[in-house]
Coordinates of C-alpha atoms and ligand atoms in Angstrom, one line a residue:
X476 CA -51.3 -5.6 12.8
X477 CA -48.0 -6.0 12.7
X478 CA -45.1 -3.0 13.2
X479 CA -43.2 -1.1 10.4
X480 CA -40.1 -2.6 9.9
X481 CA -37.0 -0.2 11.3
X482 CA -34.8 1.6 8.6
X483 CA -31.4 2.2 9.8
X484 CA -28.6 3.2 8.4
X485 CA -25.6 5.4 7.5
X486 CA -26.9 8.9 9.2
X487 CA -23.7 10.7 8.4
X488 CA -20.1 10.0 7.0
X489 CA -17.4 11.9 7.4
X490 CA -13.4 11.1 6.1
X491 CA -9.8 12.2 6.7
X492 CA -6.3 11.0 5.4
X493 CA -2.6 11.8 6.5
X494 CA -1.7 15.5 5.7
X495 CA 1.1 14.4 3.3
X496 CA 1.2 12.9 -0.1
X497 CA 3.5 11.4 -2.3
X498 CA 2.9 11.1 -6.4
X499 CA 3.1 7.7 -8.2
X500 CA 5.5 9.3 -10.4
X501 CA 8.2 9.8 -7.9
X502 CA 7.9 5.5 -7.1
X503 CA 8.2 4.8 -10.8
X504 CA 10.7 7.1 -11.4
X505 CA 13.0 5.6 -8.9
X506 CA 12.3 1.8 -9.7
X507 CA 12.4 2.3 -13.4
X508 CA 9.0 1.6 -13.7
X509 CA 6.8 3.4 -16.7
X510 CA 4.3 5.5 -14.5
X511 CA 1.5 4.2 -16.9
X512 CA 1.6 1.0 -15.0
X513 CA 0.3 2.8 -11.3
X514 CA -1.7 5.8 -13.1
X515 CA -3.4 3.5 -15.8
X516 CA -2.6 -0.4 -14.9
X517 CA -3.4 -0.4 -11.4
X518 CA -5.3 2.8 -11.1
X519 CA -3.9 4.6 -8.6
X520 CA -2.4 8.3 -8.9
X521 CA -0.9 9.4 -5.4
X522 CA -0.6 7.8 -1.7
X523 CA -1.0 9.2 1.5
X524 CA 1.8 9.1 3.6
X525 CA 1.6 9.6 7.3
X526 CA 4.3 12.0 9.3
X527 CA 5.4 10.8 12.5
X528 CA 3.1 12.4 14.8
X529 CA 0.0 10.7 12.6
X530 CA -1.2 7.3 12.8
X531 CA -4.8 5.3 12.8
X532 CA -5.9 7.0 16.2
X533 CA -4.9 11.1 14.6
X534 CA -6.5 10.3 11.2
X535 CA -10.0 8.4 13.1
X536 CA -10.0 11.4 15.6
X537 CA -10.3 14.2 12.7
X538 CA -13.0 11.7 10.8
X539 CA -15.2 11.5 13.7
X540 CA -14.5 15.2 15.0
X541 CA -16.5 16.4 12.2
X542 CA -19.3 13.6 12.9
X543 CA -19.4 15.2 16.8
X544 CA -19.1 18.6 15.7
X545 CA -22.9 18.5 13.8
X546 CA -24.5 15.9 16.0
X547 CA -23.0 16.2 18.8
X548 CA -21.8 13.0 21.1
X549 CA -25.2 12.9 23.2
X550 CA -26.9 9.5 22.6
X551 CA -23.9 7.7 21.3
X552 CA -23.2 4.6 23.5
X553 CA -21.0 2.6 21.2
X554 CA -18.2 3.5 19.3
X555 CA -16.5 0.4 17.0
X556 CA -13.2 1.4 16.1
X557 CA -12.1 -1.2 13.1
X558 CA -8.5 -1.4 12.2
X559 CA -6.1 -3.9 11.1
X560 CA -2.7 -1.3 12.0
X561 CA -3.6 -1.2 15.2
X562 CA -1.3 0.5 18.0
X563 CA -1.7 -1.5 21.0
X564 CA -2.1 -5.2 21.7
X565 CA -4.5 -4.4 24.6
X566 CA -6.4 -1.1 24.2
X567 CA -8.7 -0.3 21.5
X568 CA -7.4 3.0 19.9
X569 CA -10.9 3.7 19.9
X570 CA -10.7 4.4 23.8
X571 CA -8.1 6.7 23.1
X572 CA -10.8 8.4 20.2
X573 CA -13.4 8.9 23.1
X574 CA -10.9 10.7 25.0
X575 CA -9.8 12.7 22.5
X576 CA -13.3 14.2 21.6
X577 CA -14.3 14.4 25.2
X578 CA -17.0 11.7 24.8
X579 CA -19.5 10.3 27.6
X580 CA -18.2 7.7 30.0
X581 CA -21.5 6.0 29.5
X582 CA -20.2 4.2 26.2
X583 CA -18.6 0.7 25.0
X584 CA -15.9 1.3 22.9
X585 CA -14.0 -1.8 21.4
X586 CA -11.6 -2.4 18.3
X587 CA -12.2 -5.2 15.8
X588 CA -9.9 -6.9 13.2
X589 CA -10.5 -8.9 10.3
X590 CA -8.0 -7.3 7.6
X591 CA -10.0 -5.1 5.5
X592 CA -13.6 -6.5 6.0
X593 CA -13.7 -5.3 9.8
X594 CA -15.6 -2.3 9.3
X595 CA -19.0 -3.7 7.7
X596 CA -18.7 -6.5 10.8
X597 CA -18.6 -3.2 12.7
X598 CA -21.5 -1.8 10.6
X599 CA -23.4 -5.0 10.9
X600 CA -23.0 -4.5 14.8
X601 CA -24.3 -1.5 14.7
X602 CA -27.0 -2.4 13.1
X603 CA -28.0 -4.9 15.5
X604 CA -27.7 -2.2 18.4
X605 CA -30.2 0.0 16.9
X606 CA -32.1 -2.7 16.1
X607 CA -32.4 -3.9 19.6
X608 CA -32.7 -0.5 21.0
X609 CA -33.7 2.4 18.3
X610 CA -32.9 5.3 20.9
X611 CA -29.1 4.0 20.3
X612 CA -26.8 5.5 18.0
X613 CA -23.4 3.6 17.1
X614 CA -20.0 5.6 16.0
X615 CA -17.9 3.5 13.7
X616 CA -14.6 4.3 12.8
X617 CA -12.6 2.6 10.2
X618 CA -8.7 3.4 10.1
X619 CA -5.6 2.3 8.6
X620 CA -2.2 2.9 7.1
X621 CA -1.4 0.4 4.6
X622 CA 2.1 -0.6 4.5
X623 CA 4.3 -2.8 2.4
X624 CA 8.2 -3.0 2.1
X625 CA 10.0 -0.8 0.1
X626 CA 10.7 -1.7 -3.5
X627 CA 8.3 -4.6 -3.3
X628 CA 4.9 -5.1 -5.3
X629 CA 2.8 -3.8 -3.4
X630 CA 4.4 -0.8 -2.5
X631 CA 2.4 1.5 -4.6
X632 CA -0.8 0.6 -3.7
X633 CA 0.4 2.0 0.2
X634 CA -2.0 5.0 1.7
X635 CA -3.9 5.7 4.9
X636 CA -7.2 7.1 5.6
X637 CA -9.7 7.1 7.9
X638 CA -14.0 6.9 7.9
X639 CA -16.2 7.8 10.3
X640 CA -19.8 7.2 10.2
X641 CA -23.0 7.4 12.4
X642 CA -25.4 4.4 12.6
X643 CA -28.8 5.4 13.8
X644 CA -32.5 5.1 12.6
X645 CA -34.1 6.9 9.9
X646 CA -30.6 7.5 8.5
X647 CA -30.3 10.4 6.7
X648 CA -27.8 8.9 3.7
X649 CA -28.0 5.5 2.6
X650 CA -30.6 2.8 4.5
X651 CA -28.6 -0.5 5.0
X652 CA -31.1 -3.5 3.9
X653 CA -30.9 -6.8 5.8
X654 CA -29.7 -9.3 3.2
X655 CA -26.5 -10.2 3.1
X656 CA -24.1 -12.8 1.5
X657 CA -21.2 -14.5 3.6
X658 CA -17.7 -16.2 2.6
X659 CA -15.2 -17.1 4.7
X660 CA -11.7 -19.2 3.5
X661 CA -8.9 -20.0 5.7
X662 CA -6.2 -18.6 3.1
X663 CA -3.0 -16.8 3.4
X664 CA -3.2 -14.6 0.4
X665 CA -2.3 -11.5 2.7
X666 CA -1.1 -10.9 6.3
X667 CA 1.4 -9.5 8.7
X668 CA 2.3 -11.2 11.9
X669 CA 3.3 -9.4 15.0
X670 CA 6.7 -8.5 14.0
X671 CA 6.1 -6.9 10.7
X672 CA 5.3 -3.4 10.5
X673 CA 4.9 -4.2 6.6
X674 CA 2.6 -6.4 5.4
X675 CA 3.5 -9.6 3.4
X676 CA 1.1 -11.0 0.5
X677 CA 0.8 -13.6 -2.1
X678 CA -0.6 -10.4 -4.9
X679 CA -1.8 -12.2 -7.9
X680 CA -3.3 -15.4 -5.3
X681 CA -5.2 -12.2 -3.3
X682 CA -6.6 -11.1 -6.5
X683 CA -7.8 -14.9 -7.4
X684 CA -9.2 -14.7 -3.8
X685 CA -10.7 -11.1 -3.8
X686 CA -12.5 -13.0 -6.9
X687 CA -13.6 -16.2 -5.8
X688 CA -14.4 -14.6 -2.7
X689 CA -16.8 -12.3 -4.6
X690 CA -18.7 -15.2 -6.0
X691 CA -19.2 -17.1 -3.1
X692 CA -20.5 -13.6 -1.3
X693 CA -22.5 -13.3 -3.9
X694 CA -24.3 -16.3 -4.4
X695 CA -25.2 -16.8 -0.8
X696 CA -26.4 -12.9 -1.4
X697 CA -29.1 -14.4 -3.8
X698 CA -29.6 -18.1 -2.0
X699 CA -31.0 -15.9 0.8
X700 CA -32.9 -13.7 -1.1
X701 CA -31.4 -10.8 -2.5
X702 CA -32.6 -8.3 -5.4
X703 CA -31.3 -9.1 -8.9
X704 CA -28.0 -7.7 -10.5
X705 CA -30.5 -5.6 -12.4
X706 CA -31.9 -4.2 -9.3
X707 CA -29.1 -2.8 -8.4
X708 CA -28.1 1.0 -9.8
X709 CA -24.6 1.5 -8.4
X710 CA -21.9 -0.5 -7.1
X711 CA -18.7 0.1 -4.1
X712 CA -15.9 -2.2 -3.5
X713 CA -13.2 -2.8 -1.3
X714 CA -10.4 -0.8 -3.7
X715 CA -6.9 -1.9 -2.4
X716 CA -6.3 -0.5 -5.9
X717 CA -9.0 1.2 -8.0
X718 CA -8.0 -1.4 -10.9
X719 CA -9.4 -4.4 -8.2
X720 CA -12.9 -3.0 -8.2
X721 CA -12.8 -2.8 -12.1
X722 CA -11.6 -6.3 -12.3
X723 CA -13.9 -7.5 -9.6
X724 CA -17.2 -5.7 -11.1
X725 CA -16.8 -7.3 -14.4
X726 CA -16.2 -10.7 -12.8
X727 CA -19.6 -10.0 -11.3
X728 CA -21.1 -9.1 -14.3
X729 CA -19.8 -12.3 -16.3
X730 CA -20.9 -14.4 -13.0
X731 CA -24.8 -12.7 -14.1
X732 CA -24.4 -12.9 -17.4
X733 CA -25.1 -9.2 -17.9
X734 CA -25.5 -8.1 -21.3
X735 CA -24.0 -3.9 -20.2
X736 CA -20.5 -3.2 -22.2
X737 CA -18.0 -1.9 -21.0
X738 CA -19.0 1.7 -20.5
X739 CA -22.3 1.3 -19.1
X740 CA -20.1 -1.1 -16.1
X741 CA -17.7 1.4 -15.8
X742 CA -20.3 4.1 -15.2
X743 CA -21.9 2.2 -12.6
X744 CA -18.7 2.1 -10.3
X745 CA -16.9 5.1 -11.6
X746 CA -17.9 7.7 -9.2
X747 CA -16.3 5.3 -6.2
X748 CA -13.2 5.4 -7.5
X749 CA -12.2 8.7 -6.7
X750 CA -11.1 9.0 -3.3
X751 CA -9.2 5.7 -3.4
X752 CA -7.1 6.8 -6.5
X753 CA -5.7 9.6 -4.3
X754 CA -5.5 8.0 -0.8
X755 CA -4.3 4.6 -1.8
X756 CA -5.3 1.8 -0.1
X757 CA -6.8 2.3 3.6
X758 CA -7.7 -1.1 4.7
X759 CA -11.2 -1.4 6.5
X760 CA -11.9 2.6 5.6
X761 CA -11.4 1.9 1.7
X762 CA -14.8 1.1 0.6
X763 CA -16.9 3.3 2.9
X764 CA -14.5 6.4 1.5
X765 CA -15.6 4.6 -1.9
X766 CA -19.0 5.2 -1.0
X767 CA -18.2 8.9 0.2
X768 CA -16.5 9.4 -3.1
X769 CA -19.8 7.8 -5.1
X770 CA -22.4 10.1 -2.6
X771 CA -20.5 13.3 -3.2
X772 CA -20.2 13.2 -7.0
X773 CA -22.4 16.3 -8.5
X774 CA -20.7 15.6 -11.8
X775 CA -18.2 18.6 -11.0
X776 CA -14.7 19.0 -10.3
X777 CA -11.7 16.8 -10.4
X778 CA -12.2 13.5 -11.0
X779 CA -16.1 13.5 -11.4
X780 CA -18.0 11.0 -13.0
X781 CA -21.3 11.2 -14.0
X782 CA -22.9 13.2 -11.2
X783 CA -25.9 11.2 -11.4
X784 CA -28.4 12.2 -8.5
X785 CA -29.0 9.0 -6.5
X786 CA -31.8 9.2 -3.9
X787 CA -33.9 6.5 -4.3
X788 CA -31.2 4.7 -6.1
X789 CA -29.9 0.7 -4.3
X790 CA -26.1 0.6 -3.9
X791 CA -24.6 -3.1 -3.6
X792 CA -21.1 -3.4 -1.3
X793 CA -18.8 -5.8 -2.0
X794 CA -16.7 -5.8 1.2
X795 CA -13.2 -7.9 1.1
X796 CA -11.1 -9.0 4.3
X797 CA -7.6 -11.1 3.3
X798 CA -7.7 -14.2 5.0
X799 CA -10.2 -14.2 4.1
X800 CA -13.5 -12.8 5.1
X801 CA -16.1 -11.1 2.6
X802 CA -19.9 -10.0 2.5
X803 CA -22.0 -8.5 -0.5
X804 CA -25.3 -6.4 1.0
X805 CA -27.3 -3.3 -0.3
X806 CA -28.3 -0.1 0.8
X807 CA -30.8 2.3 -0.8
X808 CA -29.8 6.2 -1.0
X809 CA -31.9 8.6 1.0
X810 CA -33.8 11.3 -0.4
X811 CA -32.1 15.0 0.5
X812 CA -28.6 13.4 0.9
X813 CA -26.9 16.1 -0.6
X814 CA -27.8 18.7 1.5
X815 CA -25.8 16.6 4.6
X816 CA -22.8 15.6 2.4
X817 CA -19.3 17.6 2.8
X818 CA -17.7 17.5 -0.4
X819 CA -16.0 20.5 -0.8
X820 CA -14.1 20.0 2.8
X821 CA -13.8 16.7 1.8
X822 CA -12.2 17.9 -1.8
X823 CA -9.6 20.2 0.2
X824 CA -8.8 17.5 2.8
X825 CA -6.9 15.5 -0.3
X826 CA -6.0 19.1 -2.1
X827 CA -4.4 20.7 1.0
X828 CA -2.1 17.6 1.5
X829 CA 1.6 18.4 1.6
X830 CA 3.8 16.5 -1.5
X831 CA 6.5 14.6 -0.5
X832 CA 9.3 13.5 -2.7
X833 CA 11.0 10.2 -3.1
X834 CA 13.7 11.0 -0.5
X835 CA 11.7 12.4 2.4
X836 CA 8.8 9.3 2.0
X837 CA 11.6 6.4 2.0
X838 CA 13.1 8.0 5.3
X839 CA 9.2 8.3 6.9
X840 CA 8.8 4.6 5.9
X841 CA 12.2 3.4 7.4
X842 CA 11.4 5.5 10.4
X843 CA 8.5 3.6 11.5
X844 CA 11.2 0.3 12.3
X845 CA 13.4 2.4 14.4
X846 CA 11.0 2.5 17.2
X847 CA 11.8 0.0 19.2
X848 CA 9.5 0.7 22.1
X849 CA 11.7 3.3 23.8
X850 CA 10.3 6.3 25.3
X851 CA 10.2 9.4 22.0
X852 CA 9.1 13.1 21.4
X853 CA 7.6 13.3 17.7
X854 CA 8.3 16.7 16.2
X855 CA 5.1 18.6 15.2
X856 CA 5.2 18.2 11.4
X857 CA 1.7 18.2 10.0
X858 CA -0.9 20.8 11.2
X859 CA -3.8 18.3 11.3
X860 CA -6.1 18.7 14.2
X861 CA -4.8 15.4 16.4
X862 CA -1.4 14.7 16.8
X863 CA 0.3 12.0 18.0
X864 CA 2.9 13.7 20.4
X865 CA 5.4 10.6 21.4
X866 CA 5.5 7.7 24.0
X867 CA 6.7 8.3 27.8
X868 CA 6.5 5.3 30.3
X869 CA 5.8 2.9 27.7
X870 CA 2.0 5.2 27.1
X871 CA 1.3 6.6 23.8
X872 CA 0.6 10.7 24.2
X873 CA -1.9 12.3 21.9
X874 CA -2.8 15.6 21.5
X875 CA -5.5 18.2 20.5
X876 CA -4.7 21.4 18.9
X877 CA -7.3 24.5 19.1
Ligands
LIG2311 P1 2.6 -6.3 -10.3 O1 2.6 -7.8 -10.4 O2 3.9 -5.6 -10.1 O3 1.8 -5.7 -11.5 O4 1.7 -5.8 -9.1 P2 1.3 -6.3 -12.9 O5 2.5 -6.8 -13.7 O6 0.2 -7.3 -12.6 O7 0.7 -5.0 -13.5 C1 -0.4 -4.4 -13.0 C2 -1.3 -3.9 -14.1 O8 -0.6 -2.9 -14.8 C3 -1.6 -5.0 -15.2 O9 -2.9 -4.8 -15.7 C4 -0.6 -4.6 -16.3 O10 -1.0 -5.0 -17.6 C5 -0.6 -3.1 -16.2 P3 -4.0 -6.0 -15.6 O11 -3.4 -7.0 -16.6 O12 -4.0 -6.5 -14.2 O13 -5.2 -5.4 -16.0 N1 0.5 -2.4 -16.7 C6 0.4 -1.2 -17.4 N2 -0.6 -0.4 -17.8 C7 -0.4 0.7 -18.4 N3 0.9 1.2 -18.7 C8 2.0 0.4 -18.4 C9 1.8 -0.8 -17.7 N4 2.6 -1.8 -17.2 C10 1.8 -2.7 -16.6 N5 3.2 0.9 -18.8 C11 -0.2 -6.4 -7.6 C12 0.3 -5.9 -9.0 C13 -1.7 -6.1 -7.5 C14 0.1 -7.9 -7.5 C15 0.6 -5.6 -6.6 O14 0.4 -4.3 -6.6 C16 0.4 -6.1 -5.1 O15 1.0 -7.1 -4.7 N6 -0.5 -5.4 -4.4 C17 -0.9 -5.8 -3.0 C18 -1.9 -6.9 -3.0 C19 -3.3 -6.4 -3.4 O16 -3.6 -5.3 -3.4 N7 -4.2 -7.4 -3.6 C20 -5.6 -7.1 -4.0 C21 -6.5 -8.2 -3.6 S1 -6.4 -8.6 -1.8 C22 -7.2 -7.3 -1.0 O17 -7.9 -6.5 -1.6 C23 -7.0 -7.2 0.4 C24 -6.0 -6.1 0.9 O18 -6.6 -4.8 0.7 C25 -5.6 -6.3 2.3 C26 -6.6 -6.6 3.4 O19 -7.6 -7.2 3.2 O20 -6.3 -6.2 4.5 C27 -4.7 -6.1 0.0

């Protein structure tokens, strides 16, 4: 007789963003831009905008805090910290995550990059771990700030955000199934080399990749195996904008052949959107705080969307990279989910965001290129939980509060 197959999965998921925000408005007003365009055209309302003392280590820290603070850091012998704004050529700023929640030495922590597709490699990792070993349970972290140059395209789709989650068996939230669909393309649609603290991109090529990408995930996806389009009840992209996973899920849906109009698509991604729309784009955390934003919808509050109860229900991923790396896979919703989900913290964690205006932001984003790795004191200017509190001999200096 043979044994059970494992089901592992997401156990818990926790997120966090910068503790300021800046309104669309204040972008369009000062490029002469109708605000229709972000609010409507690309789908994005607001961005968060990190203060000096924050970056991907403060905003992964207050993600994963809330993970450690219910579970507890006993058993967890990996943490995957994925990133593509990463702070140090050498360390993983997930060793400096470990030491800020006072983790067990008896763990491998390590960063990965692959623009924003690193955090389902991560997840795919951990899935093999607990595989191999079900006692195991695997932290993943996916953080970024998103940064363009000023007055360029892609400057309001900026943001930041983080996403914690907890890998383990019998996962209490969504089960991760094991087929997947690959595609890989040696592209320069979007990129940054080492002296850019701004990103540079090709837009309207990245969104002919982002599709074609999507089709080639998606047809290995079946090739191996996978459950029908019809099989599948709700959908979660990578959102560098929330427009992109409109675009890309009716691309899909012409790619099936699916006979759904336009409302019954949009209802089957809607939920998703939410967080995104708010945060702006956050890299390798965008889709997993699209699938926070899908799990916590009761169909009340701002921004809701249908409410739909979803245990039992299969969620398919589309997750993006530029580069370009991609992967479509499934997971199925748990039964009692709602009872471990935060949504009300998670509601305040965008509410209780300070607004910036159009002033204060451009000086925070010229700020960042006037580090020139000299030794620096940041000020204490948000009142998040982590700070980051300066550099002295060439080390960066984090902090706990409380
Ligand atoms: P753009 O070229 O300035 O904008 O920037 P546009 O002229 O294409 O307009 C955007 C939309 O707004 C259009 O709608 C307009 O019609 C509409 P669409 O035709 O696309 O449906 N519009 C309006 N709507 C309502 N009221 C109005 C109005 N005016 C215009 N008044 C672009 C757009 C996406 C190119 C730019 O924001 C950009 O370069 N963004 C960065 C690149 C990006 O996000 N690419 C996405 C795919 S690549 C990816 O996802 C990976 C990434 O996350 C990085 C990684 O992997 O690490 C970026």
């Amino acid at each position: 007789m043979s044994a059970q197959p494992l089901r592992i999965g997401i156990h818990d998921i926790s997120f966090a963003t910068a503790h300021q925000v800046l309104d669309l408005s204040e972008i369009a007003e000062h490029s002469g831009v109708d605000v229709g365009k972000f609010y409507v055209g690309i789908g994005q309302s607001e961005m968060s905008m990190p203060a000096a003392d924050e970056d991907i280590v403060t905003m992964g820290a207050e993600a994963a805090a809330r993970i450690l603070d219910r579970h507890g850091a006993e058993g967890i012998r990996t943490l995957l910290f994925a990133t593509e704004s990463g702070i140090d050529q050498s360390k993983s700023a997930g060793v400096f995550v470990h030491g800020l929640l006072g983790m067990g030495e008896n763990c491998r922590v390590v960063e990965l990059k692959q623009a924003c597709y690193s955090a389902t490699a991560a997840l795919q990792f951990a899935l093999g771990v607990v595989a191999r070993d079900p006692r195991e349970k695997v932290l993943v972290i996916a953080s970024d700030v998103a940064r363009y140059a000023l007055d360029s395209s892609g400057e309001p789709t900026q943001g930041a955000a983080a996403v914690a989650f907890l890998v383990t068996v019998d996962p209490g939230l969504v089960e991760i199934e094991p087929v997947t669909g690959l595609h890989t393309d040696d592209i320069h649609d979007f990129w940054r080399p080492n002296h850019l603290s701004t990103a540079l991109v090709d837009g309207k090529y990245s969104l002919a990749a982002y599709l074609r990408s999507l089709e080639g995930a998606w047809n290995e996806y079946q090739s191996r195996g996978g459950v029908p389009f019809e099989a599948i009840d709700r959908f979660c992209y990578h959102q560098p904008f929330t427009k992109m996973a409109v675009k890309a899920h009716d691309r899909l849906n012409t790619i099936v052949g699916s006979p759904l109009d336009r409302d019954q698509r949009r209802a089957q991604i809607e939920a998703s959107l939410h967080i995104n729309r708010r945060t702006g784009n956050s890299y390798t955390a965008s889709i997993y705080a699209g699938l926070l934003s899908l799990l916590n919808d009761d169909g009340t509050g701002d921004g809701a969307a249908d409410g739909a109860d979803l245990a039992g229900r299969r969620i398919g991923f589309f997750s993006y990279g530029s580069g370009s790396v991609s992967e479509f896979f499934t997971g199925v919703v748990q039964p009692g989910y709602r009872a471990l989900l935060r949504a009300d913290e998670d509601a305040a964690v965008l509410d209780d965001r300070v607004s910036i205006d159009y002033a204060r932001y451009r000086a925070l984003h010229e700020s960042v290129d006037e580090v020139r790795g000299e030794d620096i004191l940041t000020a204490a200017e948000t009142s998040g939980p982590f700070r980051f509190a300066g550099i002295t001999d060439q080390m960066r200096q984090y902090q706990r509060r409380g």
